[in-house]
Amino acid sequence: MTEQVEKKYSLQLLFSYFLLFCLFCSCSKKVQQTEGEKLVRMHCASCHLFPEPTVLSKNMWLENVLPNMGHKMGMTHHGPVYYDAQGTVSKTDNPEMLSQAEWEKIVLYYSHFSLPSYIPKPETILESTQVFEAFAFSNDSINNNFITLVHYDSLNQNLLLGDAENSSLHTLTALGKLKETKKLSAAPVKIVVKDSIQYLLIIGELNPSDASKGKLYVGTKLIDSLIRPVDFLVQDVDLDGFEDIFVCNYGNTIGDFSLYHNLKNGTYKKEVLFSGSGAIKVVSVNLDADKANEIVVLFAQEKESLLIWDVENGVFTAEKVLQFQPAFGSVDYQFRDIDADGDQDLILCNGDNADLSMSLKKEHGVRIFLNNGHKKFEESYFYAMHGVSKVAVEDFDLDGDLDIMLISNFGNFADPNFKSVQLLENKGGLNFQAQQIKKLPNLRWQTMDVADADSDGDLDVFLGVFGMNIGPKESIVKNEGNISWVKLENKTN
């Protein structure tokens, strides 16, 4: 009997030890997860907004994002996670920003709190708008599936298209007849005509690159050695009668936002205003009560944010007014007085999806940030749209308020109800009705221009197709008609 009691007591004791061990492991794991969040806020959030684990799936964190982030932080391995395309552990020359034990706590944090997968909500069936009628030019004279520039020249009534496949600039009539083709060193991405001078921006490298092959033609003059430039702004900063130029050198791991001072002899002197990759769009706009415009730049990449520069006596002072997490995918924006209170509000779209985390994201769409009149912005509206790439804010239906035109590049084409072009018709009070464009091919679009092409008093829209099969698997769609561009003719007038 005593032997049975002792045996029973031993089993109970062993079981108690086992429970204590499990409790210790559980507590230890929770401690590591808590410490992991602290480490993320300390190391990762010093460069960008704190990335919540739920913005990506667990596999996306463990197989794509964390290995790349770890490599930048000097980490070389963690269990099954690897740091090169062959699936093997590789060494890094980057300095170690933390210990291996600390890095493992970060990985554990994202592994535990991220979601298994993201299942997108079913798309709503949209009504067709009566504002636009689509005219697609199947098998047109360009015969190109990758348009990097769409610009309607109202003065000459020509349509200019940037051809990435052939590194060319095509000039067409509004009906699609090819008039001229100009061969370039790489794909053109923006064109501006000011005071009879044509400014033409050449990106240099379309794929992620830090090569300084970009060029900006200023009439017959040239600014070269630009680092994958994507946008520019012409403005006489010092009011000396000569136009200076702001350039967004997007780059990849390096880049900058710079001002090229006009030296009045056909040359320019570069002044770096921000050192770092990701500058994607620059505008000049007055956002407060003074009479002077500010310079506003949207940054993508790991430093997703909106910065505003004030200029006084030639001195530039920057202020970061908004910041987003890296998977946000900022791509385009406009400032318009959307609530009609007298100041300029921010309409921003985020849908870039061609980097490390190529998966559909619930955060993608268009957001309205209302301006309080003092350059402070508050998010007041969100419309979800996968892969949205461009936004145009105009009174398209001529009813006295501003509507929003959206086009998508990385859309959810796996859902038959998804529409890659949508018009948000303003119903007042930040209420919008999403509508589709009837008879419009449901393709991937990347470029857009708005102009009154037929001089009838309303605004038409031109779109350029994006034919690269990159991004999430749901974004891959076949261009059956070999369409390069499309015109959305406004039927309001």
XYZ file of C-alpha atoms in Angstrom:
493
model
C 0.000 0.000 0.000
C 2.821 2.399 0.933
C 4.585 1.608 -2.340
C 1.441 2.463 -4.302
C 1.096 5.791 -2.415
C 4.722 6.658 -3.077
C 4.324 5.796 -6.768
C 1.174 7.898 -6.995
C 2.933 10.770 -5.202
C 5.887 10.524 -7.583
C 3.599 10.669 -10.617
C 1.802 13.690 -9.174
C 5.110 15.374 -8.478
C 6.336 14.620 -11.991
C 3.123 15.979 -13.462
C 3.457 19.120 -11.335
C 7.010 19.610 -12.602
C 5.731 19.170 -16.147
C 3.013 21.787 -15.616
C 5.554 24.170 -14.092
C 7.868 23.570 -17.042
C 5.052 24.296 -19.533
C 4.037 27.379 -17.563
C 7.661 28.541 -17.505
C 7.991 27.993 -21.260
C 4.707 29.772 -21.881
C 5.699 32.715 -19.689
C 9.150 32.764 -21.243
C 7.610 32.855 -24.719
C 5.239 35.658 -23.744
C 8.146 37.588 -22.255
C 10.103 37.119 -25.477
C 7.105 38.289 -27.515
C 6.709 41.386 -25.332
C 10.431 42.077 -25.564
C 10.164 41.498 -29.327
C 7.601 44.278 -29.673
C 9.807 46.623 -27.637
C 12.760 45.798 -29.882
C 10.697 46.440 -33.018
C 9.617 49.816 -31.670
C 13.212 50.598 -30.772
C 14.999 49.481 -33.962
C 12.427 49.277 -36.771
C 10.189 52.197 -35.846
C 13.220 54.488 -35.799
C 13.150 54.436 -39.633
C 9.415 54.079 -40.348
C 6.053 53.770 -38.651
C 5.660 50.754 -36.374
C 4.564 47.815 -38.603
C 1.723 45.940 -36.928
C 2.070 42.138 -37.307
C -1.434 41.893 -38.793
C -0.596 43.946 -41.911
C 0.953 40.825 -43.505
C 0.452 37.079 -43.275
C 2.780 34.907 -41.227
C 4.427 33.359 -44.308
C 5.013 36.793 -45.823
C 6.740 37.948 -42.641
C 8.863 34.828 -42.162
C 9.798 34.083 -45.767
C 10.107 37.545 -47.325
C 10.062 40.638 -45.135
C 11.944 39.536 -42.008
C 14.832 37.910 -43.910
C 15.362 41.118 -45.875
C 15.015 43.307 -42.804
C 17.329 41.044 -40.838
C 19.968 41.218 -43.546
C 19.908 45.033 -43.368
C 20.290 44.825 -39.594
C 23.302 42.505 -39.800
C 21.502 39.279 -38.923
C 22.381 36.140 -40.874
C 19.975 33.406 -39.854
C 17.057 32.273 -37.766
C 15.929 28.668 -37.998
C 14.358 28.002 -41.418
C 14.571 31.654 -42.471
C 17.157 32.403 -45.120
C 18.625 35.460 -46.755
C 19.186 34.714 -50.407
C 17.197 33.436 -53.367
C 18.778 29.982 -53.241
C 17.393 29.266 -49.778
C 20.779 29.131 -48.051
C 22.205 31.168 -45.219
C 24.385 33.982 -46.467
C 26.635 36.338 -44.574
C 26.056 40.052 -44.497
C 28.536 42.898 -44.430
C 26.003 45.125 -42.704
C 26.897 45.993 -39.094
C 24.964 44.156 -36.394
C 22.316 46.455 -34.936
C 21.301 43.980 -32.228
C 22.236 40.562 -30.888
C 21.096 37.289 -32.432
C 18.974 36.597 -29.341
C 17.225 39.953 -29.721
C 16.603 39.298 -33.398
C 14.993 35.938 -32.581
C 12.604 37.732 -30.206
C 11.546 40.018 -33.071
C 10.942 37.008 -35.326
C 8.970 35.276 -32.554
C 6.836 38.400 -32.088
C 5.803 38.544 -35.746
C 5.406 34.768 -35.954
C 2.999 34.742 -33.014
C 0.856 37.834 -33.693
C 0.615 37.799 -37.502
C -2.414 36.235 -39.183
C -2.224 32.875 -41.005
C -3.464 34.471 -44.225
C -5.498 37.365 -45.594
C -8.733 36.485 -47.362
C -10.041 39.519 -49.269
C -13.677 40.491 -48.933
C -15.853 39.769 -51.983
C -16.049 42.762 -54.310
C -19.314 44.656 -54.596
C -21.089 44.705 -57.959
C -20.825 48.330 -59.089
C -23.336 50.292 -61.105
C -22.117 51.819 -64.375
C -21.544 55.548 -64.454
C -23.342 57.712 -66.998
C -20.475 60.217 -66.980
C -17.944 58.336 -69.124
C -17.918 56.188 -72.230
C -14.830 54.097 -72.907
C -13.027 54.009 -76.249
C -10.355 51.302 -76.353
C -7.936 51.065 -79.261
C -7.423 47.337 -79.795
C -4.286 46.395 -81.759
C -3.442 50.085 -82.106
C -0.485 51.637 -83.879
C 1.665 51.507 -80.731
C 1.189 47.791 -80.068
C 2.791 48.129 -76.661
C 1.679 46.688 -73.317
C 3.734 48.860 -70.998
C 2.944 52.588 -71.072
C 4.971 54.691 -68.622
C 3.679 58.108 -69.663
C 0.296 59.463 -70.802
C 0.094 63.173 -71.606
C -2.498 65.031 -73.643
C -1.054 68.080 -75.407
C -4.050 70.422 -75.525
C -2.202 73.073 -77.541
C -1.450 70.744 -80.452
C -4.263 68.258 -79.726
C -1.824 65.359 -79.588
C -1.543 62.391 -77.247
C 1.972 61.542 -76.038
C 2.672 57.993 -74.877
C 5.811 56.709 -73.162
C 6.802 53.268 -74.460
C 8.794 51.193 -71.953
C 9.293 48.194 -74.246
C 10.959 50.247 -76.979
C 12.261 53.204 -74.914
C 10.330 55.630 -77.093
C 8.009 58.620 -76.984
C 5.090 58.348 -79.418
C 2.979 61.244 -80.661
C -0.557 60.322 -81.751
C -3.714 62.081 -82.764
C -6.618 61.936 -80.325
C -8.060 59.170 -82.506
C -4.963 57.003 -82.213
C -3.151 57.675 -85.494
C 0.626 57.580 -85.028
C 2.302 60.818 -86.096
C 5.852 60.487 -84.761
C 8.120 58.217 -82.709
C 11.172 59.509 -80.887
C 13.745 56.961 -79.742
C 15.160 57.525 -76.238
C 17.790 55.938 -73.993
C 15.132 54.567 -71.607
C 11.439 54.884 -70.766
C 10.038 58.430 -70.404
C 7.922 58.995 -67.279
C 6.916 62.675 -67.288
C 6.660 65.594 -69.669
C 5.938 69.271 -68.913
C 5.839 72.231 -71.272
C 6.392 75.613 -69.612
C 7.128 78.894 -71.386
C 7.576 76.989 -74.663
C 10.292 74.788 -73.116
C 9.751 71.034 -73.015
C 10.932 69.182 -69.898
C 11.193 65.414 -70.474
C 12.143 62.980 -67.696
C 13.794 59.624 -68.499
C 13.805 57.088 -65.662
C 16.956 55.199 -66.704
C 16.110 51.882 -65.027
C 12.543 50.657 -64.556
C 13.420 47.764 -62.269
C 14.717 48.487 -58.747
C 18.134 50.057 -59.198
C 20.543 52.597 -57.732
C 22.200 53.244 -61.090
C 22.417 56.929 -61.995
C 21.192 56.526 -65.584
C 18.227 58.909 -65.377
C 18.049 62.096 -67.443
C 16.009 65.294 -67.540
C 15.958 67.130 -70.859
C 15.315 70.877 -70.512
C 14.775 71.879 -74.112
C 18.166 71.190 -75.679
C 19.918 71.143 -72.279
C 20.460 68.033 -70.163
C 20.604 67.177 -66.466
C 22.003 63.661 -66.203
C 23.215 61.137 -63.599
C 19.798 61.045 -61.935
C 19.068 58.035 -59.713
C 15.933 56.388 -61.123
C 13.965 59.666 -61.185
C 10.156 59.499 -61.274
C 8.909 63.086 -60.874
C 9.989 66.733 -61.038
C 8.638 70.240 -60.458
C 9.656 73.379 -62.354
C 9.668 76.509 -60.173
C 11.640 79.750 -59.951
C 12.622 79.355 -56.307
C 14.778 82.472 -55.897
C 12.627 84.657 -58.188
C 15.531 85.581 -60.458
C 13.619 84.899 -63.661
C 15.231 81.493 -64.261
C 13.412 78.240 -63.590
C 14.883 75.874 -61.000
C 13.873 72.205 -60.840
C 12.980 69.896 -57.957
C 13.662 66.216 -58.764
C 12.490 63.039 -57.047
C 15.417 60.615 -57.376
C 13.457 57.544 -56.278
C 16.380 55.082 -56.540
C 16.134 51.776 -54.711
C 18.315 51.596 -51.598
C 19.728 55.072 -52.187
C 18.290 58.220 -53.722
C 17.324 61.765 -52.786
C 14.985 64.679 -53.194
C 16.979 67.560 -54.628
C 16.738 71.067 -55.995
C 18.681 71.804 -59.151
C 19.520 75.517 -59.089
C 19.547 77.220 -62.483
C 22.980 78.803 -62.936
C 21.693 80.856 -65.923
C 24.309 79.445 -68.312
C 22.510 76.240 -69.261
C 23.835 74.298 -66.279
C 22.410 73.401 -62.876
C 23.821 72.977 -59.366
C 22.373 70.196 -57.216
C 21.275 70.832 -53.621
C 20.137 67.718 -51.735
C 17.134 68.524 -49.546
C 16.545 64.947 -48.395
C 18.940 62.033 -48.654
C 17.279 58.653 -49.010
C 15.311 56.579 -51.488
C 11.591 56.702 -52.188
C 10.748 60.285 -53.234
C 7.835 59.601 -55.603
C 5.880 62.839 -56.177
C 6.441 66.560 -55.617
C 3.925 69.428 -55.823
C 3.814 73.122 -54.947
C 0.705 74.156 -53.003
C -0.402 76.621 -50.325
C -1.584 74.645 -47.301
C -1.967 77.355 -44.645
C -3.105 80.939 -44.174
C -0.049 82.649 -45.655
C 0.310 83.552 -49.335
C 3.330 81.379 -50.016
C 3.307 77.881 -51.486
C 4.959 74.983 -49.727
C 6.854 72.164 -51.444
C 5.256 68.805 -50.637
C 6.872 65.427 -51.311
C 5.467 61.939 -50.880
C 7.985 59.244 -49.963
C 7.497 55.522 -50.513
C 9.871 52.623 -49.717
C 10.765 52.107 -46.054
C 10.287 55.799 -45.131
C 6.659 56.105 -46.235
C 5.685 59.647 -45.286
C 4.561 63.068 -46.441
C 7.030 65.933 -45.941
C 6.396 69.661 -46.351
C 9.149 72.183 -47.034
C 8.746 75.873 -46.205
C 11.097 78.240 -48.009
C 12.213 81.535 -46.491
C 15.153 83.595 -47.759
C 16.464 80.599 -49.655
C 16.435 78.351 -46.568
C 14.397 75.115 -46.697
C 12.775 73.787 -43.519
C 11.125 70.357 -43.617
C 8.273 69.018 -41.504
C 6.970 65.447 -41.534
C 3.181 65.726 -41.333
C 2.155 62.114 -42.022
C 3.876 58.736 -41.750
C 2.790 55.255 -42.788
C 4.002 51.684 -42.273
C 6.228 50.227 -45.055
C 3.616 47.872 -46.548
C 1.274 50.836 -47.092
C 2.426 51.257 -50.718
C 2.091 55.035 -51.223
C 1.948 55.885 -54.936
C -0.009 59.055 -55.734
C -1.864 62.015 -54.246
C -3.552 65.333 -54.980
C -4.391 68.382 -52.906
C -7.932 69.677 -53.459
C -10.524 71.392 -51.272
C -12.696 68.300 -51.056
C -14.897 69.583 -48.183
C -15.199 73.129 -49.622
C -13.992 74.868 -46.443
C -11.353 77.004 -48.149
C -8.181 74.978 -47.583
C -6.439 72.215 -49.509
C -7.098 68.644 -48.351
C -5.025 65.580 -49.166
C -6.430 62.761 -51.292
C -3.881 59.937 -51.176
C -3.886 56.487 -52.754
C -1.776 53.540 -51.686
C -1.587 50.336 -53.676
C 1.994 49.616 -54.717
C 2.539 45.865 -54.454
C 5.700 44.849 -56.295
C 8.254 44.623 -53.513
C 8.902 42.080 -50.764
C 5.303 41.596 -49.623
C 3.514 40.826 -52.889
C 0.090 39.943 -51.524
C -3.330 41.580 -51.478
C -3.592 44.030 -48.585
C -6.648 45.274 -46.733
C -4.993 48.687 -46.228
C -4.898 49.475 -49.962
C -7.241 52.154 -51.240
C -7.770 55.923 -51.260
C -7.812 58.082 -48.144
C -8.934 61.655 -47.577
C -6.993 63.640 -44.979
C -8.770 66.881 -44.122
C -6.617 69.971 -43.559
C -7.388 72.048 -40.484
C -5.894 75.101 -42.209
C -2.566 74.844 -40.400
C -0.935 71.944 -42.285
C -2.366 69.376 -39.884
C -4.160 66.482 -41.550
C -6.673 64.021 -40.149
C -7.841 60.881 -41.945
C -11.568 61.323 -42.519
C -12.456 58.890 -45.309
C -11.234 55.557 -46.644
C -12.335 53.579 -49.679
C -10.743 50.150 -50.055
C -9.404 49.264 -53.506
C -6.724 46.692 -54.168
C -3.635 47.958 -55.982
C -4.812 51.525 -56.633
C -2.057 53.308 -58.562
C -3.315 56.754 -59.611
C -5.890 59.292 -58.462
C -7.494 62.290 -60.200
C -9.775 64.660 -58.292
C -12.052 66.814 -60.481
C -15.684 67.828 -60.896
C -16.202 65.264 -63.641
C -20.020 65.436 -63.671
C -20.135 69.258 -63.418
C -22.442 69.296 -60.388
C -20.299 71.662 -58.329
C -18.361 69.207 -56.136
C -15.214 67.121 -56.581
C -15.312 63.492 -57.695
C -12.458 60.973 -57.513
C -11.195 58.832 -60.391
C -9.136 55.780 -59.384
C -7.155 53.336 -61.472
C -5.560 50.114 -60.243
C -2.404 48.291 -61.191
C -2.215 45.490 -58.596
C -5.909 44.643 -58.438
C -7.789 41.553 -57.319
C -8.684 40.279 -60.789
C -9.382 36.845 -59.290
C -12.707 38.342 -58.200
C -14.885 38.820 -61.312
C -16.560 41.835 -59.707
C -13.322 43.763 -59.243
C -13.052 46.784 -61.546
C -9.637 48.323 -62.207
C -11.085 51.766 -62.981
C -13.642 53.299 -60.638
C -15.292 56.687 -60.344
C -16.215 57.830 -56.841
C -19.089 60.235 -57.453
C -19.369 62.865 -54.719
C -22.742 62.770 -52.984
C -21.811 65.413 -50.402
C -20.478 65.276 -46.847
C -17.621 62.897 -47.730
C -20.085 60.376 -49.112
C -19.090 58.822 -52.429
C -20.750 56.283 -54.695
C -18.346 53.919 -56.454
C -19.166 53.304 -60.117
C -17.565 51.329 -62.931
C -16.959 52.416 -66.529
C -19.069 50.369 -68.942
C -17.334 48.699 -71.915
C -13.898 49.395 -70.417
C -11.397 46.492 -70.660
C -10.615 45.333 -67.131
C -6.826 45.573 -67.411
C -3.973 46.797 -65.249
C -3.506 50.583 -65.496
C -0.574 52.662 -64.281
C -0.687 56.083 -65.952
C -3.440 58.687 -66.314
C -3.980 62.190 -67.666
C -7.041 64.426 -67.508
C -7.901 67.027 -70.168
C -10.813 68.467 -72.115
C -9.678 66.744 -75.293
C -12.777 67.550 -77.355
C -13.174 71.142 -76.061
C -16.774 70.593 -74.968
C -16.382 71.923 -71.418
C -16.019 68.657 -69.495
C -12.932 66.629 -68.607
C -11.939 63.450 -70.441
C -9.475 60.854 -69.137
C -6.637 58.994 -70.872
C -5.203 55.788 -69.394
C -2.025 53.841 -70.155
C -1.846 50.086 -69.663
C 0.639 48.236 -67.425
C 1.599 44.901 -68.927
C 4.273 43.532 -66.588
C 3.260 40.305 -64.849
C 4.548 41.224 -61.415
C 2.872 41.492 -58.034
C 0.361 39.188 -56.336
C -0.913 36.225 -58.334
C -4.401 37.760 -58.240
C -3.094 40.767 -60.203
C -2.005 38.798 -63.263
C -4.400 39.418 -66.139
C -4.093 38.873 -69.888
C -4.395 41.766 -72.321
C -6.541 39.976 -74.889
C -6.932 42.956 -77.242
C -3.303 44.042 -77.059
C -4.500 47.426 -75.817
C -1.971 50.177 -75.093
C -4.242 53.017 -74.039
C -7.855 54.023 -73.674
C -9.856 57.234 -73.740
C -12.726 57.798 -71.324
C -14.864 60.371 -73.067
C -16.902 62.533 -70.729
C -20.531 62.622 -71.866
C -21.764 65.256 -69.406
C -21.854 68.030 -72.025
